[in-house]
Amino acid sequence: SGNGEKLYASLCLGFEEAKGLEYSADSKALSEAFLKDFIADKKVEITQGDALEITDKYFSLADFAYMYSPMKDNEAMATLFKRVMDSLREGCVFLEVRNVYYRELKAKTGYRIPQHKGWFAVKKQDNKYYYKTSLEYDDWQILEKI
């Protein structure tokens, strides 16, 4: 959840509620202070925890998931991305803004991850994965196995 700005932005974009996961106790406290009125109204919930350790069920609750490379280790990010991707429920869109670890992600998932360092979105639909990148503005493309 960082400082809470992305959670607030999601509410401004029309999402009914926002849930954030934050590793740092200090950042969680900052988010909670910033969003105290929304937390009181049960529009925002912030959980402190490690994204690599939290139960997969946490990720399966989302209709839309957003991440901005919370870790700067490419192997750890590929592991986290795969965890979230594997946990997506039907219809969920998962957006990662800084996909500089596409090589590691390709190796971990076995999918043909595009070689692009901008944002990368995955959608689960009909038990298949589809993707978009910041270079593609057309329909979702099927994410194929290697």
Short mmCIF file of C-alpha atoms in Angstrom, two decimals:
data_model
loop_
_atom_site.label_atom_id
_atom_site.label_comp_id
_atom_site.label_asym_id
_atom_site.label_seq_id
_atom_site.Cartn_x
_atom_site.Cartn_y
_atom_site.Cartn_z
CA SER A 1 0.00 0.00 0.00
CA GLY A 2 3.00 2.29 0.29
CA ASN A 3 1.80 5.69 1.52
CA GLY A 4 -1.81 4.98 0.53
CA GLU A 5 -2.00 7.10 -2.62
CA LYS A 6 -2.74 4.13 -4.92
CA LEU A 7 -5.50 2.92 -2.61
CA TYR A 8 -7.03 6.38 -2.61
CA ALA A 9 -6.69 6.59 -6.42
CA SER A 10 -8.54 3.30 -6.81
CA LEU A 11 -11.49 4.72 -4.88
CA CYS A 12 -11.40 7.84 -7.06
CA LEU A 13 -11.51 5.59 -10.13
CA GLY A 14 -14.74 4.03 -8.91
CA PHE A 15 -13.70 0.91 -7.04
CA GLU A 16 -16.01 0.31 -4.09
CA GLU A 17 -13.19 -0.71 -1.78
CA ALA A 18 -9.42 -1.06 -1.78
CA LYS A 19 -7.16 -3.48 0.03
CA GLY A 20 -3.46 -2.89 0.43
CA LEU A 21 -0.61 -5.08 1.55
CA GLU A 22 2.40 -3.39 3.09
CA TYR A 23 5.61 -4.93 4.39
CA SER A 24 6.84 -1.90 6.36
CA ALA A 25 5.13 -1.03 9.66
CA ASP A 26 6.09 2.63 9.14
CA SER A 27 4.53 2.75 5.65
CA LYS A 28 1.43 1.00 6.92
CA ALA A 29 1.07 3.62 9.66
CA LEU A 30 1.54 6.40 7.09
CA SER A 31 -1.17 4.86 4.86
CA GLU A 32 -3.53 4.44 7.78
CA ALA A 33 -3.09 8.08 8.82
CA PHE A 34 -3.69 9.29 5.26
CA LEU A 35 -6.74 7.06 4.77
CA LYS A 36 -8.21 7.04 8.28
CA ASP A 37 -11.64 8.30 7.15
CA PHE A 38 -11.86 5.63 4.42
CA ILE A 39 -10.76 2.94 6.85
CA ALA A 40 -13.46 4.07 9.29
CA ASP A 41 -16.02 3.82 6.46
CA LYS A 42 -14.75 0.30 5.65
CA LYS A 43 -13.70 1.41 2.16
CA VAL A 44 -9.99 0.68 2.74
CA GLU A 45 -8.24 -2.16 4.51
CA ILE A 46 -4.48 -2.34 4.93
CA THR A 47 -2.72 -5.55 5.94
CA GLN A 48 0.86 -5.68 7.12
CA GLY A 49 2.73 -8.64 5.74
CA ASP A 50 5.19 -10.11 3.32
CA ALA A 51 3.78 -10.61 -0.19
CA LEU A 52 5.95 -13.71 -0.62
CA GLU A 53 4.62 -15.25 2.60
CA ILE A 54 0.96 -14.24 2.76
CA THR A 55 -1.62 -16.87 1.86
CA ASP A 56 -2.50 -17.19 -1.83
CA LYS A 57 -6.13 -16.63 -0.88
CA TYR A 58 -5.29 -12.96 -0.23
CA PHE A 59 -4.57 -12.43 -3.92
CA SER A 60 -7.59 -14.45 -5.08
CA LEU A 61 -10.00 -11.92 -3.55
CA ALA A 62 -9.22 -9.15 -6.04
CA ASP A 63 -11.16 -8.02 -9.09
CA PHE A 64 -8.20 -5.84 -9.99
CA ALA A 65 -4.66 -6.14 -8.60
CA TYR A 66 -1.95 -3.50 -8.94
CA MET A 67 1.74 -3.69 -8.19
CA TYR A 68 4.66 -1.35 -8.77
CA SER A 69 7.63 -3.66 -8.22
CA PRO A 70 7.66 -3.56 -4.44
CA MET A 71 10.98 -5.45 -4.45
CA LYS A 72 13.98 -4.57 -6.58
CA ASP A 73 15.25 -8.17 -6.81
CA ASN A 74 14.19 -9.57 -10.21
CA GLU A 75 14.00 -13.20 -9.04
CA ALA A 76 11.84 -12.25 -6.05
CA MET A 77 9.59 -10.12 -8.25
CA ALA A 78 9.13 -12.95 -10.75
CA THR A 79 8.26 -15.27 -7.86
CA LEU A 80 5.73 -12.77 -6.52
CA PHE A 81 4.21 -12.08 -9.94
CA LYS A 82 3.79 -15.82 -10.53
CA ARG A 83 2.13 -16.23 -7.11
CA VAL A 84 -0.37 -13.48 -7.86
CA MET A 85 -0.95 -14.71 -11.41
CA ASP A 86 -1.58 -18.28 -10.22
CA SER A 87 -4.05 -16.96 -7.62
CA LEU A 88 -6.14 -14.77 -9.92
CA ARG A 89 -9.81 -15.50 -9.96
CA GLU A 90 -11.82 -15.52 -13.16
CA GLY A 91 -12.09 -12.04 -14.72
CA CYS A 92 -9.39 -10.47 -12.56
CA VAL A 93 -6.90 -8.08 -14.14
CA PHE A 94 -3.41 -7.83 -12.65
CA LEU A 95 -1.32 -4.78 -13.58
CA GLU A 96 2.42 -4.49 -12.89
CA VAL A 97 3.87 -1.11 -13.75
CA ARG A 98 7.59 -1.92 -13.81
CA ASN A 99 8.11 -5.27 -15.51
CA VAL A 100 11.88 -5.16 -15.93
CA TYR A 101 12.16 -8.82 -14.89
CA TYR A 102 10.40 -10.33 -17.92
CA ARG A 103 13.24 -12.85 -18.47
CA GLU A 104 12.92 -14.22 -14.95
CA LEU A 105 9.13 -14.20 -15.22
CA LYS A 106 9.24 -16.15 -18.47
CA ALA A 107 11.49 -18.78 -16.86
CA LYS A 108 9.29 -19.09 -13.74
CA THR A 109 5.90 -19.19 -15.48
CA GLY A 110 6.69 -21.03 -18.68
CA TYR A 111 4.75 -18.39 -20.65
CA ARG A 112 5.95 -16.24 -23.55
CA ILE A 113 6.27 -13.03 -21.56
CA PRO A 114 6.82 -10.07 -23.92
CA GLN A 115 10.25 -8.47 -23.79
CA HIS A 116 9.02 -5.10 -22.70
CA LYS A 117 10.05 -3.12 -19.61
CA GLY A 118 6.92 -0.98 -19.25
CA TRP A 119 3.63 -1.92 -17.68
CA PHE A 120 2.37 -5.45 -18.16
CA ALA A 121 -1.17 -6.60 -17.43
CA VAL A 122 -2.52 -10.14 -17.21
CA LYS A 123 -6.19 -11.11 -17.20
CA LYS A 124 -7.60 -14.51 -16.35
CA GLN A 125 -10.56 -15.43 -18.52
CA ASP A 126 -12.02 -18.87 -19.29
CA ASN A 127 -9.11 -20.40 -17.34
CA LYS A 128 -6.63 -18.85 -19.79
CA TYR A 129 -4.33 -15.89 -19.42
CA TYR A 130 -4.39 -12.85 -21.67
CA TYR A 131 -2.03 -9.89 -21.61
CA LYS A 132 -1.51 -6.28 -22.64
CA THR A 133 1.54 -4.07 -22.48
CA SER A 134 2.00 -0.33 -22.73
CA LEU A 135 2.83 -0.87 -26.42
CA GLU A 136 -0.45 -2.65 -27.26
CA TYR A 137 -3.72 -0.76 -27.21
CA ASP A 138 -5.83 -3.33 -29.03
CA ASP A 139 -7.64 -6.33 -27.62
CA TRP A 140 -6.08 -8.59 -25.05
CA GLN A 141 -3.61 -11.09 -26.53
CA ILE A 142 -3.51 -14.74 -25.45
CA LEU A 143 -0.52 -15.49 -23.24
CA GLU A 144 0.93 -18.64 -24.75
CA LYS A 145 3.03 -21.33 -23.12
CA ILE A 146 6.64 -21.66 -24.26
#
